Short mmCIF file of C-alpha atoms and ligand atoms in Angstrom, two decimals:
data_model
loop_
_atom_site.label_atom_id
_atom_site.label_comp_id
_atom_site.label_asym_id
_atom_site.label_seq_id
_atom_site.Cartn_x
_atom_site.Cartn_y
_atom_site.Cartn_z
CA MET A 293 3.66 3.09 -1.53
CA LYS A 294 5.12 0.03 -2.94
CA LEU A 295 4.32 -3.80 -2.80
CA GLY A 296 7.26 -6.30 -3.05
CA ASP A 297 7.70 -7.60 -6.70
CA GLY A 298 7.12 -11.01 -5.35
CA VAL A 299 3.37 -10.48 -5.15
CA GLU A 300 2.89 -10.67 -8.90
CA ALA A 301 4.87 -13.92 -9.29
CA ALA A 302 3.04 -15.47 -6.21
CA ILE A 303 -0.38 -14.67 -7.51
CA HIS A 304 0.48 -15.91 -11.07
CA CYS A 305 1.83 -19.20 -9.55
CA CYS A 306 -1.09 -19.72 -7.33
CA ALA A 307 -3.43 -19.29 -10.48
CA VAL A 308 -1.40 -21.76 -12.35
CA LEU A 309 -1.61 -24.20 -9.44
CA ALA A 310 -5.40 -23.68 -9.32
CA GLY A 311 -5.45 -24.84 -12.90
CA THR A 312 -3.23 -27.88 -12.17
CA GLY A 313 -5.64 -29.31 -9.62
CA GLN A 314 -4.82 -30.85 -6.35
CA ASP A 315 -3.88 -34.35 -7.57
CA ALA A 316 -0.65 -33.14 -9.11
CA THR A 317 2.22 -30.73 -8.21
CA ILE A 318 4.52 -28.45 -10.32
CA SER A 319 8.18 -27.98 -9.29
CA ALA A 320 9.54 -24.65 -8.33
CA GLY A 321 11.91 -24.98 -11.33
CA ASP A 322 9.11 -25.25 -13.76
CA LEU A 323 7.04 -22.51 -12.14
CA ALA A 324 10.05 -20.44 -12.25
CA GLU A 325 10.92 -21.00 -15.89
CA HIS A 326 7.41 -20.48 -16.96
CA HIS A 327 7.27 -17.05 -15.36
CA GLY A 328 10.77 -16.05 -16.34
CA VAL A 329 12.03 -15.58 -12.81
CA SER A 330 14.82 -17.25 -10.89
CA ALA A 331 13.87 -20.33 -8.93
CA SER A 332 15.75 -19.22 -5.57
CA TYR A 333 13.77 -15.94 -5.89
CA LEU A 334 10.41 -17.70 -6.41
CA VAL A 335 11.08 -20.41 -3.79
CA LYS A 336 11.30 -17.50 -0.94
CA HIS A 337 7.78 -16.39 -1.88
CA LEU A 338 6.33 -20.00 -2.25
CA LYS A 339 7.60 -20.85 1.18
CA ARG A 340 5.60 -18.06 2.59
CA LEU A 341 2.49 -19.33 0.77
CA VAL A 342 3.20 -22.81 2.16
CA ALA A 343 3.44 -21.25 5.74
CA GLU A 344 0.08 -19.85 5.32
CA GLY A 345 -1.49 -22.96 4.10
CA ILE A 346 -2.14 -21.62 0.62
CA LEU A 347 0.02 -23.90 -1.10
CA GLU A 348 1.20 -27.35 0.02
CA SER A 349 4.85 -28.60 -0.71
CA VAL A 350 5.37 -32.26 -1.62
CA PRO A 351 8.91 -33.15 -0.82
CA GLY A 352 11.05 -35.26 -2.89
CA PRO A 353 12.46 -35.31 -6.51
CA ALA A 354 9.08 -35.90 -7.90
CA GLY A 355 7.38 -33.51 -5.48
CA GLY A 356 6.52 -29.71 -6.08
CA TYR A 357 3.67 -27.39 -5.13
CA ARG A 358 0.05 -27.57 -5.17
CA LEU A 359 -2.95 -25.61 -3.64
CA GLY A 360 -3.31 -26.14 0.11
CA ARG A 361 -6.98 -25.75 -0.18
CA ALA A 362 -9.49 -25.08 -2.78
CA ALA A 363 -9.16 -22.15 -5.10
CA GLU A 364 -12.66 -20.87 -3.83
CA ALA A 365 -11.11 -20.61 -0.30
CA ILE A 366 -8.21 -18.46 -1.27
CA THR A 367 -8.47 -14.79 -1.77
CA LEU A 368 -6.23 -12.25 -3.14
CA ALA A 369 -5.83 -10.77 0.49
CA ASP A 370 -4.68 -14.23 1.53
CA ILE A 371 -1.87 -14.33 -1.10
CA VAL A 372 -0.78 -10.63 -0.66
CA LEU A 373 -0.57 -10.75 2.91
CA ALA A 374 1.26 -14.14 3.09
CA VAL A 375 3.93 -12.57 0.71
CA GLU A 376 4.09 -9.13 2.11
CA GLY A 377 3.32 -9.73 5.76
CA ARG A 378 0.39 -8.47 7.77
CA GLU A 379 2.08 -5.33 9.15
CA PRO A 380 0.06 -2.19 8.10
CA ALA A 381 1.59 -0.16 5.30
CA PHE A 382 1.26 2.99 7.45
CA ARG A 383 3.31 2.71 10.60
CA CYS A 384 2.53 5.24 13.17
CA ALA A 385 5.75 6.28 14.78
CA ASN A 386 3.70 8.26 17.39
CA ILE A 387 5.13 11.48 16.22
CA ARG A 388 2.59 13.25 18.13
CA ARG A 389 4.48 12.49 21.39
CA ARG A 390 7.81 13.53 20.12
CA GLY A 391 9.33 16.92 20.35
CA PRO A 392 9.56 19.34 23.44
CA SER A 393 7.16 19.50 26.46
CA PRO A 394 6.31 15.86 26.48
CA LEU A 395 3.07 15.07 28.26
CA PRO A 396 2.32 11.91 30.39
CA ASP A 397 0.74 8.68 28.92
CA ASP A 398 -2.55 9.35 29.98
CA ALA A 399 -2.99 12.47 27.86
CA TYR A 400 -3.00 10.01 24.89
CA LEU A 401 -5.64 7.44 25.58
CA ARG A 402 -7.42 7.93 22.33
CA PRO A 403 -5.48 6.68 19.35
CA CYS A 404 -4.30 9.52 16.90
CA GLY A 405 -7.11 10.39 14.54
CA ILE A 406 -4.53 10.53 11.58
CA ALA A 407 -3.28 7.00 12.27
CA ALA A 408 -6.96 5.78 12.55
CA ALA A 409 -7.87 7.28 9.24
CA MET A 410 -4.90 5.85 7.44
CA LEU A 411 -5.72 2.31 9.00
CA SER A 412 -9.21 2.64 8.01
CA ALA A 413 -8.41 3.21 4.26
CA GLU A 414 -5.93 0.13 4.51
CA ARG A 415 -9.02 -1.82 5.66
CA ALA A 416 -10.76 -0.86 2.69
CA TYR A 417 -7.87 -2.12 0.50
CA ARG A 418 -7.77 -5.41 2.25
CA GLU A 419 -11.50 -5.91 2.00
CA ALA A 420 -11.33 -5.36 -1.69
CA LEU A 421 -8.68 -7.87 -2.01
CA GLN A 422 -10.68 -10.25 0.17
CA LYS A 423 -13.59 -10.03 -2.29
CA THR A 424 -11.57 -11.49 -5.14
CA ARG A 425 -11.09 -15.24 -4.96
CA LEU A 426 -8.44 -17.19 -6.67
CA SER A 427 -11.24 -19.21 -8.26
CA ASP A 428 -12.76 -15.86 -9.80
CA LEU A 429 -9.32 -14.93 -11.32
CA VAL A 430 -9.04 -18.38 -12.91
CA THR A 431 -12.61 -18.28 -14.27
CA GLU A 432 -12.06 -14.99 -15.69
CA PHE A 433 -8.82 -16.09 -17.23
CA LEU A 434 -10.50 -19.07 -18.85
CA GLU A 435 -13.27 -16.90 -20.20
CA THR A 436 -11.64 -13.88 -21.48
CA SER A 437 -8.20 -15.01 -22.60
CA ASP A 438 -7.08 -15.15 -26.21
CA PRO A 439 -7.07 -18.84 -27.40
CA ARG A 440 -3.25 -18.92 -27.89
CA VAL A 441 -2.67 -17.69 -24.32
CA LEU A 442 -5.05 -20.45 -23.04
CA GLU A 443 -3.24 -23.00 -25.28
CA ARG A 444 0.15 -22.01 -23.96
CA GLY A 445 -1.04 -22.18 -20.40
CA CYS A 446 -2.49 -25.67 -20.65
CA ALA A 447 0.43 -26.89 -22.60
CA PHE A 448 2.58 -25.91 -19.71
CA VAL A 449 0.61 -27.42 -17.14
CA GLU A 450 0.18 -30.59 -19.19
CA ARG A 451 3.99 -30.82 -19.49
CA ALA A 452 4.93 -29.76 -15.89
CA ARG A 453 2.43 -31.48 -13.84
CA ARG A 454 3.49 -34.31 -11.59
CA PRO A 455 0.68 -36.61 -10.47
CA GLN A 456 0.56 -37.19 -6.80
CA PRO A 457 -1.48 -39.43 -4.37
CA ALA A 458 -4.18 -37.51 -2.81
CA SER A 459 -3.07 -35.48 0.33
CA GLY A 460 -4.28 -35.93 3.90
CA MET B 106 3.37 -3.22 1.65
CA LYS B 107 5.13 -0.23 3.04
CA LEU B 108 4.38 3.45 3.07
CA GLY B 109 7.50 5.66 3.38
CA ASP B 110 7.75 7.10 7.05
CA GLY B 111 7.71 10.69 5.71
CA VAL B 112 3.83 10.28 5.41
CA GLU B 113 3.10 10.46 9.11
CA ALA B 114 5.35 13.65 9.36
CA ALA B 115 3.66 15.21 6.37
CA ILE B 116 0.16 14.77 7.68
CA HIS B 117 0.84 15.93 11.19
CA CYS B 118 2.62 19.14 9.57
CA CYS B 119 -0.36 19.89 7.25
CA ALA B 120 -2.76 19.40 10.34
CA VAL B 121 -0.67 21.93 12.42
CA LEU B 122 -0.68 24.36 9.50
CA ALA B 123 -4.35 23.91 9.14
CA GLY B 124 -4.60 25.25 12.75
CA THR B 125 -2.13 27.92 12.12
CA GLY B 126 -4.39 29.64 9.44
CA GLN B 127 -3.28 31.02 6.04
CA ASP B 128 -2.28 34.46 7.61
CA ALA B 129 0.86 33.00 9.07
CA THR B 130 3.59 30.48 8.31
CA ILE B 131 5.57 28.20 10.51
CA SER B 132 9.29 27.40 9.72
CA ALA B 133 10.51 23.96 8.57
CA GLY B 134 12.99 24.12 11.63
CA ASP B 135 10.09 24.83 14.10
CA LEU B 136 7.81 22.01 12.46
CA ALA B 137 10.75 19.66 12.76
CA GLU B 138 11.51 20.33 16.20
CA HIS B 139 7.83 20.13 17.39
CA HIS B 140 7.65 16.68 15.60
CA GLY B 141 10.92 15.45 16.69
CA VAL B 142 12.37 14.89 13.33
CA SER B 143 15.43 16.43 11.55
CA ALA B 144 14.62 19.55 9.44
CA SER B 145 16.55 18.24 6.34
CA TYR B 146 14.34 15.09 6.31
CA LEU B 147 11.15 17.14 6.77
CA VAL B 148 11.99 19.90 4.08
CA LYS B 149 12.15 16.87 1.54
CA HIS B 150 8.60 16.09 2.20
CA LEU B 151 7.31 19.58 2.60
CA LYS B 152 8.80 20.38 -0.94
CA ARG B 153 6.70 17.67 -2.33
CA LEU B 154 3.64 19.16 -0.55
CA VAL B 155 4.42 22.46 -2.16
CA ALA B 156 4.90 21.01 -5.65
CA GLU B 157 1.32 19.70 -5.34
CA GLY B 158 -0.11 22.94 -4.13
CA ILE B 159 -1.04 21.48 -0.72
CA LEU B 160 1.54 23.64 1.04
CA GLU B 161 2.77 27.27 0.08
CA SER B 162 6.32 28.27 0.84
CA VAL B 163 7.08 31.77 1.64
CA PRO B 164 10.73 32.60 1.09
CA GLY B 165 13.10 34.61 3.29
CA PRO B 166 14.04 34.56 7.05
CA ALA B 167 10.77 35.40 8.21
CA GLY B 168 9.15 32.94 5.84
CA GLY B 169 8.10 29.40 6.19
CA TYR B 170 5.15 27.17 5.21
CA ARG B 171 1.41 27.59 5.12
CA LEU B 172 -1.39 25.63 3.58
CA GLY B 173 -1.67 26.25 -0.23
CA ARG B 174 -5.63 25.99 -0.24
CA ALA B 175 -8.32 25.58 2.59
CA ALA B 176 -8.07 22.47 4.77
CA GLU B 177 -11.54 21.48 3.35
CA ALA B 178 -10.11 21.20 -0.04
CA ILE B 179 -7.09 18.99 1.01
CA THR B 180 -7.76 15.22 1.46
CA LEU B 181 -5.42 12.51 2.93
CA ALA B 182 -5.22 11.10 -0.61
CA ASP B 183 -3.83 14.45 -1.67
CA ILE B 184 -1.09 14.44 1.04
CA VAL B 185 -0.29 10.67 0.59
CA LEU B 186 0.10 10.74 -3.05
CA ALA B 187 2.27 13.98 -2.96
CA VAL B 188 4.66 12.35 -0.38
CA GLU B 189 4.55 8.81 -1.92
CA GLY B 190 3.90 9.52 -5.76
CA ARG B 191 1.09 8.49 -7.88
CA GLU B 192 2.62 5.19 -9.01
CA PRO B 193 0.47 2.21 -8.05
CA ALA B 194 1.71 0.10 -5.13
CA PHE B 195 1.34 -3.06 -7.39
CA ARG B 196 3.53 -2.86 -10.53
CA CYS B 197 2.78 -5.37 -13.05
CA ALA B 198 5.93 -6.46 -14.74
CA ASN B 199 3.92 -8.35 -17.48
CA ILE B 200 5.03 -11.73 -16.03
CA ARG B 201 2.37 -13.47 -18.23
CA ARG B 202 4.46 -12.62 -21.37
CA ARG B 203 7.74 -13.98 -19.81
CA GLY B 204 9.06 -17.46 -19.99
CA PRO B 205 9.44 -19.84 -23.22
CA SER B 206 7.14 -19.89 -26.11
CA PRO B 207 6.32 -16.16 -26.29
CA LEU B 208 3.22 -15.10 -28.04
CA PRO B 209 2.73 -11.86 -30.10
CA ASP B 210 1.41 -8.73 -28.78
CA ASP B 211 -1.93 -9.12 -30.06
CA ALA B 212 -2.67 -12.21 -27.81
CA TYR B 213 -2.49 -9.82 -24.91
CA LEU B 214 -4.98 -7.15 -25.77
CA ARG B 215 -6.77 -7.51 -22.67
CA PRO B 216 -5.13 -6.54 -19.39
CA CYS B 217 -4.09 -9.21 -17.06
CA GLY B 218 -7.14 -9.93 -14.53
CA ILE B 219 -4.68 -10.20 -11.75
CA ALA B 220 -3.22 -6.76 -12.46
CA ALA B 221 -6.84 -5.40 -12.87
CA ALA B 222 -7.95 -6.91 -9.56
CA MET B 223 -4.91 -5.56 -7.56
CA LEU B 224 -5.24 -2.11 -9.00
CA SER B 225 -8.95 -2.07 -8.39
CA ALA B 226 -8.19 -2.64 -4.70
CA GLU B 227 -5.76 0.29 -4.87
CA ARG B 228 -8.65 2.46 -5.95
CA ALA B 229 -10.72 1.41 -3.05
CA TYR B 230 -7.62 2.43 -0.71
CA ARG B 231 -7.39 5.82 -2.53
CA GLU B 232 -11.15 6.38 -2.40
CA ALA B 233 -11.15 5.97 1.25
CA LEU B 234 -8.19 8.45 1.71
CA GLN B 235 -10.00 10.79 -0.50
CA LYS B 236 -13.01 10.76 1.86
CA THR B 237 -10.98 12.19 4.88
CA ARG B 238 -10.33 15.93 4.48
CA LEU B 239 -7.70 17.64 6.44
CA SER B 240 -10.48 19.81 7.93
CA ASP B 241 -12.14 16.46 9.24
CA LEU B 242 -8.88 15.62 10.93
CA VAL B 243 -8.44 18.98 12.65
CA THR B 244 -12.09 19.07 13.83
CA GLU B 245 -11.82 15.59 15.16
CA PHE B 246 -8.40 16.58 16.92
CA LEU B 247 -10.07 19.55 18.44
CA GLU B 248 -13.14 17.73 19.70
CA THR B 249 -11.54 14.67 20.91
CA SER B 250 -8.14 15.49 22.38
CA ASP B 251 -7.12 15.48 25.92
CA PRO B 252 -7.03 19.26 27.05
CA ARG B 253 -3.31 18.97 27.67
CA VAL B 254 -2.68 17.92 24.09
CA LEU B 255 -4.68 20.82 22.75
CA GLU B 256 -2.81 23.27 25.05
CA ARG B 257 0.54 21.94 23.99
CA GLY B 258 -0.50 22.19 20.27
CA CYS B 259 -1.87 25.70 20.65
CA ALA B 260 1.17 26.88 22.68
CA PHE B 261 3.34 25.73 19.78
CA VAL B 262 1.27 27.48 17.16
CA GLU B 263 1.20 30.66 19.21
CA ARG B 264 5.00 30.60 19.67
CA ALA B 265 5.99 29.56 16.23
CA ARG B 266 3.44 31.42 13.79
CA ARG B 267 4.99 34.05 11.66
CA PRO B 268 2.36 36.57 10.61
CA GLN B 269 2.43 37.22 6.77
CA PRO B 270 0.61 39.42 4.24
CA ALA B 271 -2.11 37.49 2.53
CA SER B 272 -1.04 35.48 -0.46
CA GLY B 273 -2.19 36.08 -4.12
S1 FES C 283 0.91 9.91 15.98
FE1 FES C 283 1.28 8.57 14.47
S2 FES C 283 -0.13 9.11 12.98
FE2 FES C 283 -0.46 10.53 14.50
S1 FES C 284 1.00 -10.04 -16.00
FE1 FES C 284 1.29 -8.63 -14.22
S2 FES C 284 -0.15 -9.10 -12.98
FE2 FES C 284 -0.44 -10.55 -14.61
#
């Protein structure tokens, strides 16, 4: 099982933007530089977050990205599913119906128990991701990081933030 | 997030072999034909199950595969991790340490909270998979399947099983 490597960058960007506040944006270029990834790579993932309302994109040369709603209303599940898509990790190809001596559809009214068990485990995964809010991650970061890490993060946000008129 | 498509075939094969009993084997060719997949594709996954002790391979022209231990002692987690590997789906590339103004190692003694939350959700997934035993899946299959499906499964096992001397 593998998550795309955009997930890590996406969550870190959301955490930085939670710290930036909704009255300012940060450009994709600055977010990419701070995280040591290419801007074009990052923009692909930021666009998915915008499509799901997790981020908002302010156009124009002084624009950039900010959270689309409060950090308390964004969960890890929101971010992961936005970047990775909502399709389950386990994809049942109905293998039970392949092979010789096929049976008619009405012999398979119940879902396969194997598929059901796999999907139920995925629900447990998504529920765990739903329990962690972006605001929890930011609080934990602020409360437990080394002072030098906090200072580096704050210095970046101070330098990169672009004040914006309120949205909406 | 995506699981390899070998997982479905691997679990179905284990379930068939649980129904076969440990006094007989089924060949990779018969398992592949019954599940409508290619034998070379299937063997790759069966080998991983053998490496983890979930299956046992009996060599020779009259050989094949059987469970390596009782179906009660095999969980969905065992099968999925054997096929997919034990590496976590979320791979932290330490993105927090990239970018300009790097800090020394001792500023990062605590694991990143984002990685910790992602890995904790994966633990919930694996724990859910651990709760389902292969024997549970077989019982559920026997108790809830359409009679025609049961008959097709039993007919396959009767035709394909190769009696073997007891192992060990
Ligand atoms: S038919 Fe797909 S998991 Fe059983
Ligand atoms: S540094 Fe990898 S998840 Fe935070």
